[in-house]
XYZ file of N, CA and C in Angstrom:
225
model
N 18.136 -20.700 -5.023
C 17.307 -21.257 -4.395
C 16.265 -20.639 -3.820
N 14.811 -20.864 -3.595
C 13.912 -19.754 -2.889
C 13.694 -20.063 -1.857
N 13.839 -18.327 -0.890
C 14.315 -17.957 0.496
C 13.068 -19.019 0.500
N 13.534 -19.885 2.147
C 12.319 -19.913 3.307
C 11.320 -19.890 3.685
N 12.126 -19.043 4.078
C 10.804 -17.362 5.037
C 10.433 -16.829 4.191
N 9.958 -16.585 2.976
C 8.399 -16.805 1.496
C 7.982 -16.999 1.721
N 7.025 -17.234 1.400
C 6.026 -17.980 1.475
C 4.762 -18.133 0.148
N 4.141 -18.332 -0.807
C 3.348 -17.585 -1.300
C 1.659 -18.005 -0.451
N 1.220 -16.563 -0.816
C -0.168 -16.283 0.166
C -1.465 -16.734 -0.927
N -0.731 -17.173 -2.249
C -2.427 -16.843 -3.032
C -3.077 -18.111 -3.039
N -3.829 -17.963 -4.391
C -4.977 -19.070 -4.117
C -4.332 -20.615 -4.858
N -3.619 -19.917 -6.084
C -3.002 -20.415 -7.135
C -1.376 -21.179 -6.732
N -0.509 -22.189 -7.119
C 0.830 -21.959 -7.089
C 1.174 -21.129 -7.893
N 2.542 -20.600 -7.976
C 3.333 -19.461 -8.226
C 3.890 -19.981 -9.636
N 4.153 -19.578 -10.387
C 4.385 -19.989 -12.109
C 3.846 -20.974 -12.974
N 2.553 -20.602 -13.249
C 1.806 -21.635 -13.291
C 2.227 -23.219 -13.040
N 2.662 -24.009 -11.456
C 3.105 -25.082 -11.317
C 1.164 -25.857 -11.260
N 1.778 -27.142 -10.739
C 0.002 -27.658 -10.280
C -0.045 -27.627 -9.845
N -1.443 -28.040 -9.334
C -2.011 -28.283 -7.993
C -1.468 -28.996 -6.557
N -0.969 -30.553 -7.762
C -0.611 -31.514 -7.633
C 0.351 -32.322 -8.178
N 1.321 -32.329 -7.047
C 2.662 -32.377 -7.545
C 3.144 -33.884 -7.288
N 4.715 -34.612 -8.102
C 4.731 -36.372 -7.214
C 6.091 -35.767 -7.774
N 6.690 -35.897 -6.441
C 9.288 -35.396 -6.888
C 9.555 -37.073 -6.158
N 9.866 -36.772 -7.194
C 10.931 -38.025 -6.954
C 12.231 -37.830 -7.673
N 12.928 -38.977 -6.676
C 14.795 -38.859 -7.384
C 15.168 -39.466 -6.377
N 16.641 -39.379 -6.210
C 18.026 -39.755 -6.091
C 17.258 -40.003 -4.373
N 17.322 -40.806 -3.816
C 17.364 -40.248 -2.193
C 18.677 -38.961 -0.985
N 19.107 -38.379 -1.662
C 19.571 -37.156 -1.126
C 20.135 -36.472 -1.045
N 20.582 -35.186 -0.248
C 20.265 -33.886 -0.134
C 19.644 -33.175 -0.977
N 20.285 -33.273 -2.465
C 19.097 -32.566 -3.378
C 17.401 -32.841 -3.801
N 16.951 -34.207 -3.605
C 15.623 -34.223 -3.232
C 15.208 -34.008 -2.075
N 15.716 -33.713 -1.111
C 15.479 -33.096 0.310
C 15.027 -31.836 -0.209
N 16.009 -30.817 -0.354
C 16.707 -29.195 -0.929
C 14.760 -29.097 -1.813
N 14.611 -30.289 -2.985
C 13.728 -29.634 -3.784
C 11.858 -30.143 -2.825
N 12.201 -31.198 -2.053
C 10.865 -31.151 -0.901
C 10.890 -29.624 -0.406
N 11.766 -29.122 0.575
C 12.049 -28.340 1.184
C 11.516 -27.008 0.579
N 11.909 -26.492 -0.968
C 11.814 -25.219 -1.596
C 9.999 -25.664 -2.322
N 9.510 -26.546 -2.255
C 8.175 -26.812 -1.932
C 7.343 -26.712 -0.941
N 7.479 -26.490 -0.248
C 6.948 -26.494 1.333
C 7.489 -25.217 1.528
N 8.508 -24.520 1.240
C 8.736 -23.292 1.300
C 7.722 -22.015 0.610
N 7.297 -22.729 -0.645
C 6.145 -21.985 -1.364
C 4.712 -22.097 -1.428
N 4.597 -22.887 -0.403
C 3.149 -22.875 0.583
C 2.901 -24.302 -0.029
N 2.922 -25.092 -0.611
C 2.865 -26.774 -1.047
C 2.728 -27.184 0.453
N 1.741 -28.468 0.853
C 1.873 -29.478 2.096
C 2.325 -30.789 1.557
N 2.962 -31.576 2.527
C 2.820 -32.719 2.140
C 1.589 -33.771 1.650
N 2.055 -34.775 1.054
C 0.486 -35.546 0.857
C 0.446 -36.226 0.954
N 0.139 -37.760 1.579
C 0.462 -38.752 2.251
C 2.041 -38.637 2.119
N 1.630 -40.766 2.507
C 3.435 -41.086 3.213
C 4.433 -41.220 1.838
N 5.663 -41.092 2.341
C 5.996 -41.090 1.077
C 6.737 -42.433 0.692
N 7.579 -42.514 -0.363
C 7.436 -43.864 -1.021
C 9.036 -43.987 -1.160
N 9.809 -45.723 -1.209
C 11.046 -45.261 -1.062
C 11.221 -47.109 -2.193
N 11.683 -46.807 -3.200
C 12.207 -48.467 -3.651
C 13.530 -48.328 -4.441
N 14.439 -49.558 -4.285
C 15.837 -49.562 -5.151
C 16.116 -50.204 -6.427
N 16.708 -49.326 -6.691
C 17.296 -49.346 -8.450
C 18.013 -50.565 -8.938
N 18.995 -50.994 -7.543
C 19.638 -52.136 -7.740
C 21.388 -50.924 -7.234
N 20.725 -49.586 -7.378
C 22.543 -49.053 -7.308
C 21.761 -48.255 -6.177
N 20.926 -47.412 -6.314
C 20.546 -45.683 -5.302
C 18.908 -46.279 -4.662
N 18.426 -45.793 -3.530
C 17.820 -45.607 -2.868
C 16.568 -44.343 -3.473
N 15.358 -44.774 -4.593
C 14.525 -43.722 -5.221
C 13.505 -43.515 -4.690
N 13.473 -42.587 -4.164
C 11.964 -41.672 -3.441
C 10.788 -41.102 -3.903
N 10.115 -41.252 -3.168
C 8.545 -40.129 -4.344
C 8.109 -39.899 -2.869
N 7.619 -38.555 -3.105
C 6.414 -37.737 -2.192
C 5.931 -36.181 -2.899
N 4.315 -37.103 -3.248
C 3.835 -36.146 -3.196
C 3.529 -34.965 -2.167
N 2.647 -33.776 -3.157
C 2.510 -32.760 -2.045
C 1.320 -31.713 -3.373
N 1.237 -31.008 -2.287
C -0.647 -30.659 -2.320
C -0.952 -29.209 -2.522
N -0.895 -28.314 -3.480
C -1.327 -27.108 -3.443
C -2.580 -27.039 -1.744
N -2.855 -26.206 -0.197
C -3.510 -26.191 0.303
C -5.032 -26.195 0.039
N -5.296 -24.779 -1.476
C -6.725 -24.593 -1.892
C -7.095 -26.415 -2.389
N -6.462 -26.404 -3.260
C -7.226 -27.803 -3.722
C -7.422 -29.105 -2.976
N -5.994 -28.975 -2.222
C -6.403 -30.424 -0.998
C -8.129 -29.789 0.602
N -8.207 -28.501 0.142
C -10.003 -27.640 0.833
C -11.044 -28.039 -0.203
N -10.680 -28.259 -1.400
C -11.971 -28.556 -2.154
C -12.442 -29.738 -2.632
N -11.549 -30.848 -1.922
C -11.335 -31.970 -2.290
C -12.939 -32.619 -1.969
N -12.691 -32.471 -0.415
C -14.607 -32.471 -0.412
C -15.948 -32.385 -0.475
N -16.106 -31.127 -1.433
C -16.837 -30.055 -2.012
C -17.656 -30.785 -3.632
């Protein structure tokens, strides 16, 4: 697990990750940890979360964006 106290301060996401990501999954602790890890890396939440029900589980989605990408959108 990524140490939440260490944030990536670079201009690009680490490890070749994309600037925009849509994380999806079952609404459980594992999904919450994935979001928390992305925030610890330096990503920011983008837009509202979404939720649906597949007949068995609640499935959630949250877009995240690398801050540099968000700042450059208006240019």
